[in-house]
């Protein structure tokens, strides 16, 4: 496990990273993340969801390792983890089905945490890696988008009780992703909390939100 003495990890300019995230969400091809030696997302007791249309992935997973996703429609599955919190396919310090890994694994990017100010405090390997990332801010737009993402996350947490029941994700990763999607609501606009909530709900309903 890494510690506070590990060096920072410089990464993309913030708006370049946002564009890559948006492109990943549209294409489903996933994110390129220079993880180095970190294997936090493979070893932090995550249940891995698999959608019914992920035929290639499902073809490489023994049925005994799949169980139905609670509260979801038929054909949506989860992969569990072992007593160490390791994914069932984490072998020899790597993903044993990497070329066929689930969509959510392809899209996972712990840079969503420094981008939004959120954290996986109960998953120290991920929290520690996330703290090391350093975005570039070569332009005023980078700063503007970063502040909007942070403001969106603060708003979601501060007004959780004002949203419809079960609207906000319980996992920090999903909450951070939502904050990024609705950041346009916080790009210098002045409005009441009620107006912001209405706009957020509208954006979420249409799957939009990039600035």
XYZ file of N, CA and C in Angstrom:
633
model
N 0.835 -1.201 0.000
C 0.000 0.000 0.000
C 0.873 1.256 0.000
N 0.446 2.261 -0.735
C 1.196 3.503 -0.805
C 1.003 4.322 0.456
N 1.857 5.325 0.632
C 1.742 6.170 1.807
C 1.887 7.623 1.420
N 1.854 8.500 2.410
C 1.853 9.935 2.138
C 3.161 10.428 1.540
N 4.190 9.586 1.543
C 5.476 10.006 0.991
C 5.600 9.678 -0.493
N 4.615 9.027 -1.066
C 4.663 8.730 -2.494
C 4.580 10.021 -3.292
N 5.328 10.115 -4.389
C 5.365 11.367 -5.153
C 4.058 11.646 -5.879
N 3.802 12.926 -6.196
C 2.602 13.290 -6.971
C 2.639 12.656 -8.358
N 1.464 12.539 -8.962
C 1.334 11.975 -10.300
C 0.751 13.030 -11.235
N 1.584 13.728 -11.982
C 1.054 14.703 -12.950
C 0.218 13.987 -14.004
N -0.882 14.622 -14.404
C -1.737 14.022 -15.416
C -2.202 15.094 -16.398
N -3.271 14.862 -17.116
C -3.729 15.748 -18.183
C -4.159 17.116 -17.667
N -4.204 18.071 -18.581
C -4.896 19.326 -18.281
C -6.355 18.985 -17.994
N -6.967 19.729 -17.094
C -8.286 19.326 -16.603
C -9.313 19.215 -17.726
N -9.361 20.178 -18.629
C -10.364 20.112 -19.705
C -10.063 18.967 -20.682
N -8.782 18.645 -20.892
C -8.446 17.498 -21.743
C -8.951 16.206 -21.104
N -8.790 16.115 -19.787
C -9.282 14.933 -19.082
C -10.807 14.846 -19.163
N -11.493 15.977 -19.002
C -12.949 15.981 -19.112
C -13.400 15.516 -20.491
N -12.731 15.978 -21.533
C -13.086 15.554 -22.888
C -12.882 14.049 -23.050
N -11.807 13.524 -22.475
C -11.566 12.080 -22.546
C -12.646 11.316 -21.801
N -13.076 11.838 -20.652
C -14.142 11.193 -19.889
C -15.451 11.197 -20.671
N -15.782 12.331 -21.266
C -17.012 12.435 -22.055
C -16.969 11.478 -23.240
N -15.813 11.392 -23.913
C -15.672 10.492 -25.060
C -15.796 9.036 -24.622
N -15.226 8.722 -23.457
C -15.313 7.367 -22.924
C -16.764 6.992 -22.634
N -17.511 7.923 -22.054
C -18.911 7.660 -21.735
C -19.738 7.413 -22.998
N -19.416 8.151 -24.077
C -20.164 7.997 -25.322
C -19.814 6.698 -26.043
N -18.541 6.364 -26.062
C -18.080 5.229 -26.860
C -18.084 3.907 -26.115
N -17.945 3.962 -24.782
C -17.840 2.740 -23.998
C -16.489 2.079 -24.095
N -15.514 2.767 -24.715
C -14.193 2.165 -24.903
C -13.316 2.253 -23.661
N -13.678 3.077 -22.711
C -12.918 3.141 -21.474
C -11.866 4.235 -21.466
N -11.230 4.389 -20.304
C -10.231 5.429 -20.081
C -8.825 4.843 -20.052
N -7.862 5.628 -20.531
C -6.454 5.262 -20.415
C -5.919 5.898 -19.142
N -5.610 5.080 -18.154
C -5.132 5.570 -16.856
C -3.774 4.946 -16.571
N -2.778 5.790 -16.293
C -1.449 5.289 -15.976
C -1.417 4.907 -14.495
N -1.847 3.696 -14.208
C -2.008 3.254 -12.815
C -0.686 2.985 -12.118
N 0.381 2.769 -12.888
C 1.645 2.414 -12.254
C 1.506 1.097 -11.511
N 1.940 1.066 -10.253
C 1.866 -0.156 -9.465
C 0.556 -0.303 -8.705
N -0.306 0.705 -8.774
C -1.562 0.657 -8.017
C -2.513 -0.385 -8.598
N -3.120 -1.158 -7.714
C -4.149 -2.127 -8.085
C -5.376 -1.946 -7.189
N -5.568 -0.726 -6.732
C -6.621 -0.443 -5.761
C -7.997 -0.861 -6.204
N -8.355 -0.590 -7.455
C -9.725 -0.909 -7.901
C -9.947 -2.410 -8.014
N -8.880 -3.191 -8.090
C -8.999 -4.657 -8.166
C -9.017 -5.301 -6.781
N -8.626 -4.566 -5.757
C -8.396 -5.169 -4.444
C -9.129 -4.455 -3.316
N -10.178 -3.685 -3.645
C -10.842 -2.859 -2.626
C -12.304 -3.239 -2.396
N -12.603 -4.523 -2.484
C -13.939 -5.038 -2.142
C -15.053 -4.398 -2.961
N -14.797 -4.227 -4.251
C -15.835 -3.731 -5.148
C -16.652 -4.891 -5.711
N -17.973 -4.732 -5.728
C -18.816 -5.599 -6.540
C -18.800 -5.028 -7.955
N -18.539 -5.864 -8.932
C -18.399 -5.415 -10.315
C -19.681 -5.723 -11.092
N -20.425 -4.701 -11.528
C -21.650 -4.945 -12.300
C -21.344 -5.259 -13.761
N -22.145 -6.141 -14.317
C -22.047 -6.486 -15.736
C -23.440 -6.425 -16.335
N -23.574 -5.673 -17.423
C -24.868 -5.513 -18.075
C -25.138 -6.682 -19.026
N -26.388 -6.879 -19.349
C -26.792 -8.019 -20.180
C -26.206 -7.966 -21.589
N -25.862 -6.755 -22.077
C -25.334 -6.649 -23.440
C -23.821 -6.880 -23.519
N -23.172 -7.140 -22.391
C -21.718 -7.369 -22.386
C -21.444 -8.852 -22.675
N -21.808 -9.269 -23.868
C -21.758 -10.677 -24.232
C -20.341 -11.243 -24.187
N -19.380 -10.487 -24.708
C -18.007 -10.997 -24.739
C -17.473 -11.199 -23.326
N -17.731 -10.230 -22.455
C -17.286 -10.363 -21.066
C -17.938 -11.573 -20.410
N -19.253 -11.690 -20.554
C -19.979 -12.792 -19.923
C -19.494 -14.153 -20.432
N -19.050 -14.199 -21.682
C -18.567 -15.463 -22.240
C -17.271 -15.929 -21.586
N -16.566 -15.001 -20.916
C -15.287 -15.350 -20.290
C -15.383 -15.460 -18.769
N -16.596 -15.486 -18.251
C -16.781 -15.581 -16.805
C -17.596 -16.820 -16.469
N -17.056 -17.731 -15.675
C -17.831 -18.910 -15.266
C -19.109 -18.487 -14.540
N -20.199 -19.160 -14.827
C -21.482 -18.784 -14.235
C -21.459 -18.868 -12.712
N -20.600 -19.714 -12.163
C -20.550 -19.844 -10.712
C -20.027 -18.578 -10.029
N -19.387 -17.688 -10.797
C -18.853 -16.451 -10.234
C -19.799 -15.270 -10.420
N -20.947 -15.518 -11.045
C -21.928 -14.466 -11.279
C -23.130 -14.644 -10.359
N -23.669 -13.525 -9.892
C -24.957 -13.600 -9.199
C -25.802 -12.396 -9.604
N -27.117 -12.566 -9.609
C -27.998 -11.486 -10.077
C -27.827 -10.217 -9.264
N -27.808 -9.078 -9.945
C -27.699 -7.786 -9.265
C -28.986 -7.501 -8.514
N -28.924 -7.306 -7.198
C -30.154 -7.071 -6.408
C -30.904 -5.832 -6.882
N -32.207 -5.965 -7.034
C -33.045 -4.839 -7.408
C -32.953 -4.423 -8.854
N -32.208 -5.171 -9.675
C -32.050 -4.836 -11.085
C -32.829 -5.818 -11.953
N -32.991 -5.466 -13.214
C -33.729 -6.318 -14.137
C -32.958 -7.602 -14.437
N -33.675 -8.601 -14.931
C -33.065 -9.884 -15.249
C -31.961 -9.713 -16.288
N -30.860 -10.427 -16.082
C -29.750 -10.355 -17.022
C -28.657 -9.397 -16.601
N -28.829 -8.705 -15.482
C -27.783 -7.818 -14.961
C -27.119 -8.535 -13.791
N -25.792 -8.594 -13.837
C -25.043 -9.456 -12.931
C -24.029 -8.681 -12.100
N -23.505 -9.371 -11.090
C -22.404 -8.856 -10.292
C -21.328 -9.929 -10.159
N -20.069 -9.468 -10.108
C -18.952 -10.327 -9.722
C -18.567 -9.922 -8.299
N -18.352 -10.886 -7.446
C -17.990 -10.592 -6.065
C -16.483 -10.520 -5.860
N -16.076 -10.621 -4.613
C -14.658 -10.541 -4.248
C -14.379 -11.561 -3.151
N -13.089 -11.858 -2.938
C -12.730 -12.874 -1.947
C -12.556 -12.264 -0.564
N -12.084 -13.065 0.369
C -11.956 -12.616 1.760
C -10.936 -11.496 1.923
N -10.059 -11.319 0.952
C -9.095 -10.218 0.983
C -9.634 -8.955 0.314
N -10.808 -9.045 -0.267
C -11.354 -7.915 -1.004
C -10.914 -7.883 -2.451
N -10.261 -8.951 -2.914
C -9.750 -8.995 -4.282
C -10.821 -9.499 -5.244
N -10.877 -8.896 -6.414
C -11.764 -9.368 -7.472
C -11.465 -10.833 -7.775
N -12.495 -11.569 -8.157
C -12.327 -12.984 -8.460
C -11.353 -13.233 -9.605
N -11.105 -12.205 -10.437
C -10.210 -12.370 -11.586
C -8.864 -11.681 -11.400
N -8.570 -11.293 -10.156
C -7.267 -10.692 -9.863
C -6.280 -11.813 -9.559
N -5.378 -12.066 -10.509
C -4.418 -13.152 -10.387
C -3.017 -12.636 -10.704
N -2.038 -13.021 -9.898
C -0.646 -12.649 -10.144
C -0.497 -11.142 -10.332
N -1.180 -10.380 -9.481
C -1.101 -8.917 -9.459
C -1.622 -8.264 -10.737
N -2.549 -8.936 -11.417
C -3.104 -8.382 -12.652
C -4.499 -8.954 -12.884
N -5.219 -8.335 -13.823
C -6.537 -8.835 -14.215
C -6.355 -9.997 -15.184
N -6.897 -11.158 -14.836
C -6.705 -12.345 -15.670
C -7.615 -12.368 -16.893
N -8.583 -11.442 -16.965
C -9.439 -11.346 -18.167
C -9.376 -9.916 -18.721
N -8.210 -9.308 -18.654
C -8.076 -7.884 -18.972
C -8.646 -7.535 -20.343
N -8.359 -8.315 -21.342
C -8.844 -8.010 -22.699
C -10.362 -8.108 -22.799
N -10.985 -8.787 -21.845
C -12.435 -8.994 -21.872
C -13.086 -8.450 -20.596
N -12.419 -7.559 -19.920
C -12.904 -7.053 -18.628
C -14.230 -6.298 -18.790
N -15.013 -6.230 -17.714
C -16.312 -5.552 -17.778
C -16.203 -4.078 -18.155
N -17.272 -3.540 -18.669
C -17.326 -2.141 -19.100
C -16.986 -1.182 -17.959
N -17.495 -1.473 -16.776
C -17.259 -0.582 -15.646
C -15.780 -0.537 -15.285
N -15.064 -1.632 -15.485
C -13.629 -1.654 -15.216
C -12.873 -0.817 -16.253
N -13.330 -0.876 -17.491
C -12.698 -0.078 -18.547
C -12.862 1.420 -18.277
N -14.022 1.781 -17.726
C -14.332 3.200 -17.518
C -13.792 3.753 -16.204
N -13.409 2.874 -15.282
C -13.029 3.335 -13.941
C -11.793 4.236 -13.996
N -11.867 5.343 -13.279
C -10.770 6.318 -13.260
C -10.818 7.040 -11.916
N -9.870 6.739 -11.047
C -9.904 7.337 -9.702
C -9.590 8.827 -9.712
N -9.283 9.393 -10.881
C -9.101 10.845 -10.961
C -10.421 11.601 -10.767
N -11.555 10.869 -10.790
C -12.827 11.534 -10.494
C -12.844 12.088 -9.073
N -12.038 11.531 -8.187
C -12.041 11.989 -6.796
C -11.333 13.330 -6.614
N -10.101 13.503 -7.087
C -9.524 14.847 -6.991
C -10.258 15.867 -7.857
N -10.926 15.402 -8.907
C -11.682 16.321 -9.764
C -12.875 16.914 -9.044
N -13.460 16.150 -8.123
C -14.694 16.588 -7.468
C -14.534 16.886 -5.984
N -13.390 16.505 -5.414
C -13.201 16.703 -3.974
C -13.812 15.601 -3.134
N -14.354 14.569 -3.772
C -14.901 13.428 -3.056
C -13.800 12.395 -2.816
N -14.099 11.386 -1.994
C -13.070 10.407 -1.654
C -13.697 9.078 -1.285
N -12.958 8.005 -1.555
C -13.330 6.662 -1.102
C -12.600 6.401 0.218
N -13.061 7.022 1.292
C -12.349 6.946 2.562
C -12.288 5.537 3.130
N -13.255 4.689 2.773
C -13.248 3.322 3.289
C -12.442 2.374 2.402
N -11.799 2.927 1.373
C -10.956 2.136 0.481
C -9.591 2.829 0.384
N -8.716 2.590 1.381
C -7.478 3.361 1.506
C -6.548 3.286 0.293
N -6.498 2.135 -0.376
C -5.608 2.038 -1.537
C -6.024 3.011 -2.627
N -7.335 3.127 -2.843
C -7.845 4.046 -3.857
C -7.722 5.490 -3.387
N -8.089 5.756 -2.142
C -8.018 7.114 -1.614
C -6.600 7.652 -1.679
N -5.625 6.809 -1.374
C -4.238 7.258 -1.377
C -3.739 7.540 -2.788
N -4.092 6.669 -3.730
C -3.701 6.897 -5.122
C -4.359 8.162 -5.666
N -5.642 8.346 -5.348
C -6.375 9.507 -5.858
C -5.756 10.811 -5.389
N -5.240 10.834 -4.169
C -4.639 12.053 -3.626
C -3.363 12.455 -4.359
N -2.778 11.526 -5.072
C -1.493 11.803 -5.731
C -1.655 12.507 -7.079
N -2.832 12.390 -7.705
C -3.009 12.966 -9.034
C -2.931 14.490 -8.990
N -2.307 15.068 -10.014
C -2.196 16.523 -10.146
C -2.589 16.918 -11.572
N -3.788 17.482 -11.703
C -4.223 17.971 -13.010
C -3.420 19.206 -13.412
N -3.347 19.445 -14.731
C -2.782 20.683 -15.234
C -3.886 21.722 -15.412
N -3.531 22.993 -15.211
C -4.493 24.091 -15.370
C -3.860 25.206 -16.207
N -3.608 24.919 -17.482
C -2.928 25.898 -18.327
C -3.803 27.062 -18.772
N -5.119 26.973 -18.583
C -6.006 28.036 -19.053
C -7.057 28.353 -18.010
N -7.699 29.495 -18.197
C -8.782 29.884 -17.299
C -9.948 28.903 -17.399
N -10.142 28.314 -18.573
C -11.230 27.351 -18.737
C -11.002 26.104 -17.890
N -9.740 25.690 -17.769
C -9.436 24.559 -16.893
C -9.879 24.866 -15.463
N -9.551 26.048 -14.989
C -9.934 26.461 -13.637
C -11.456 26.545 -13.500
N -12.113 27.081 -14.518
C -13.564 27.258 -14.471
C -14.282 25.913 -14.397
N -13.848 24.970 -15.209
C -14.469 23.656 -15.213
C -14.189 22.907 -13.899
N -12.981 23.063 -13.380
C -12.621 22.411 -12.124
C -13.480 22.935 -10.977
N -13.634 24.242 -10.890
C -14.451 24.821 -9.825
C -15.910 24.400 -9.965
N -16.390 24.263 -11.205
C -17.769 23.822 -11.421
C -17.965 22.383 -10.966
N -16.993 21.523 -11.249
C -17.089 20.126 -10.820
C -17.094 20.022 -9.303
N -16.216 20.786 -8.661
C -16.162 20.782 -7.196
C -17.462 21.333 -6.601
N -17.985 22.411 -7.199
C -19.228 23.006 -6.704
C -20.392 22.037 -6.863
N -20.419 21.298 -7.960
C -21.485 20.323 -8.186
C -21.465 19.240 -7.112
N -20.264 18.744 -6.799
C -20.150 17.707 -5.772
C -20.586 18.230 -4.402
N -20.165 19.447 -4.061
C -20.566 20.025 -2.775
C -22.082 20.181 -2.703
N -22.677 20.599 -3.809
C -24.122 20.808 -3.832
C -24.867 19.490 -3.650
N -24.436 18.453 -4.347
C -25.098 17.158 -4.243
C -25.056 16.640 -2.815
N -23.920 16.795 -2.164
C -23.804 16.307 -0.790
C -24.585 17.192 0.181
N -24.535 18.480 -0.044
C -25.203 19.402 0.878
C -26.710 19.426 0.759
N -27.226 19.018 -0.410
C -28.673 19.052 -0.648
C -29.234 17.662 -0.904
N -28.582 16.646 -0.379
C -29.006 15.267 -0.633
C -30.470 15.049 -0.265
N -30.907 15.646 0.849
C -32.283 15.437 1.314
C -33.319 16.107 0.417
N -32.889 17.032 -0.445
C -33.828 17.756 -1.303
C -34.102 17.049 -2.630
N -33.344 15.999 -2.916
C -33.544 15.253 -4.162
C -34.511 14.096 -3.933
N -35.122 13.591 -5.012
C -36.027 12.442 -4.867
C -35.307 11.256 -4.238
N -36.067 10.426 -3.560
C -35.503 9.261 -2.896
C -34.768 8.386 -3.905
N -33.582 7.941 -3.516
C -32.746 7.044 -4.321
C -32.169 7.715 -5.573
N -32.304 9.047 -5.704
C -31.727 9.705 -6.879
C -30.206 9.728 -6.806
N -29.655 10.058 -5.636
C -28.211 10.168 -5.502
C -27.585 8.794 -5.275
N -26.512 8.476 -5.999
C -25.835 7.187 -5.803
C -25.257 7.094 -4.399
N -25.174 5.882 -3.888
C -24.594 5.681 -2.564
C -23.083 5.556 -2.617
N -22.542 5.119 -3.750
C -21.100 4.969 -3.877
C -20.446 6.274 -4.302
N -19.290 6.559 -3.707
C -18.588 7.808 -3.994
C -18.192 7.908 -5.462
N -17.809 6.786 -6.072
C -17.424 6.805 -7.487
C -18.571 7.283 -8.358
N -19.751 6.739 -8.115
C -20.921 7.106 -8.919
C -21.368 8.532 -8.629
N -21.234 8.959 -7.373
C -21.597 10.333 -7.030
C -20.657 11.319 -7.717
N -19.373 10.990 -7.760
C -18.403 11.845 -8.448
C -18.707 11.918 -9.934
N -19.078 10.776 -10.528
C -19.422 10.764 -11.952
C -20.644 11.628 -12.219
N -21.615 11.587 -11.322
C -22.806 12.431 -11.478
C -22.434 13.906 -11.376
N -21.573 14.250 -10.426
C -21.146 15.642 -10.277
C -20.493 16.151 -11.560
N -19.698 15.319 -12.195
C -19.053 15.721 -13.447
C -20.079 15.913 -14.557
N -21.090 15.049 -14.604
C -22.096 15.147 -15.666
C -22.947 16.408 -15.542
N -23.174 16.870 -14.315
C -24.072 18.019 -14.133
C -23.297 19.309 -13.828
N -22.018 19.314 -14.095
C -21.198 20.480 -13.736
C -21.625 21.746 -14.469
N -22.274 21.614 -15.642
C -22.668 22.800 -16.410
C -23.619 23.692 -15.619
N -24.351 23.103 -14.674
C -25.277 23.885 -13.848
C -24.520 24.898 -12.989
N -23.239 24.649 -12.772
C -22.459 25.473 -11.848
C -21.391 26.307 -12.553
N -21.530 26.452 -13.853
C -20.560 27.242 -14.611
C -20.927 28.727 -14.582
N -20.764 29.338 -13.437
C -20.967 30.779 -13.304
C -22.399 31.228 -13.258
N -23.328 30.284 -13.181
C -24.735 30.667 -13.157
C -25.184 30.945 -11.728
N -26.029 31.969 -11.588
C -26.604 32.285 -10.280
C -28.078 31.894 -10.298
N -28.477 31.036 -9.376
C -29.879 30.630 -9.295
C -30.139 30.087 -7.910
N -31.385 29.911 -7.571
C -31.752 29.379 -6.269
C -31.446 27.887 -6.216
N -31.416 27.340 -5.001
C -31.185 25.907 -4.843
C -32.261 25.105 -5.558
N -33.499 25.550 -5.462
C -34.596 24.834 -6.110
C -34.414 24.803 -7.618
N -33.973 25.925 -8.195
C -33.755 25.976 -9.641
C -32.609 25.053 -10.049
N -31.558 25.026 -9.244
C -30.440 24.135 -9.540
C -30.874 22.677 -9.484
N -31.652 22.327 -8.477
C -32.131 20.948 -8.367
C -32.965 20.574 -9.588
N -33.840 21.455 -10.023
C -34.667 21.184 -11.197
C -33.804 20.991 -12.435
N -32.789 21.812 -12.593
C -31.917 21.692 -13.766
C -31.091 20.410 -13.709
N -30.629 20.049 -12.521
C -29.864 18.812 -12.355
C -30.716 17.607 -12.719
N -31.955 17.590 -12.246
C -32.845 16.473 -12.550
C -33.121 16.384 -14.047
N -33.263 17.526 -14.691
C -33.501 17.529 -16.134
C -32.281 17.006 -16.897
N -31.099 17.446 -16.478
C -29.873 16.972 -17.127
C -29.694 15.473 -16.945
N -29.930 15.002 -15.717
C -29.780 13.576 -15.435
C -30.756 12.748 -16.262
N -31.972 13.256 -16.427
C -32.991 12.531 -17.186
C -32.606 12.390 -18.652
N -31.853 13.369 -19.171
C -31.477 13.348 -20.575
C -30.054 12.843 -20.778
N -29.372 12.454 -19.670
C -28.028 11.933 -19.787
C -27.013 12.926 -20.265
N -27.285 14.233 -20.069
C -26.377 15.270 -20.546
C -25.664 15.891 -19.366
N -24.933 16.982 -19.650
C -24.314 17.707 -18.565
C -22.920 18.192 -18.796
N -22.309 17.968 -19.944
C -20.968 18.486 -20.176
C -21.034 19.969 -20.431
N -19.946 20.669 -20.056
C -19.935 22.104 -20.151
C -19.549 22.620 -21.512
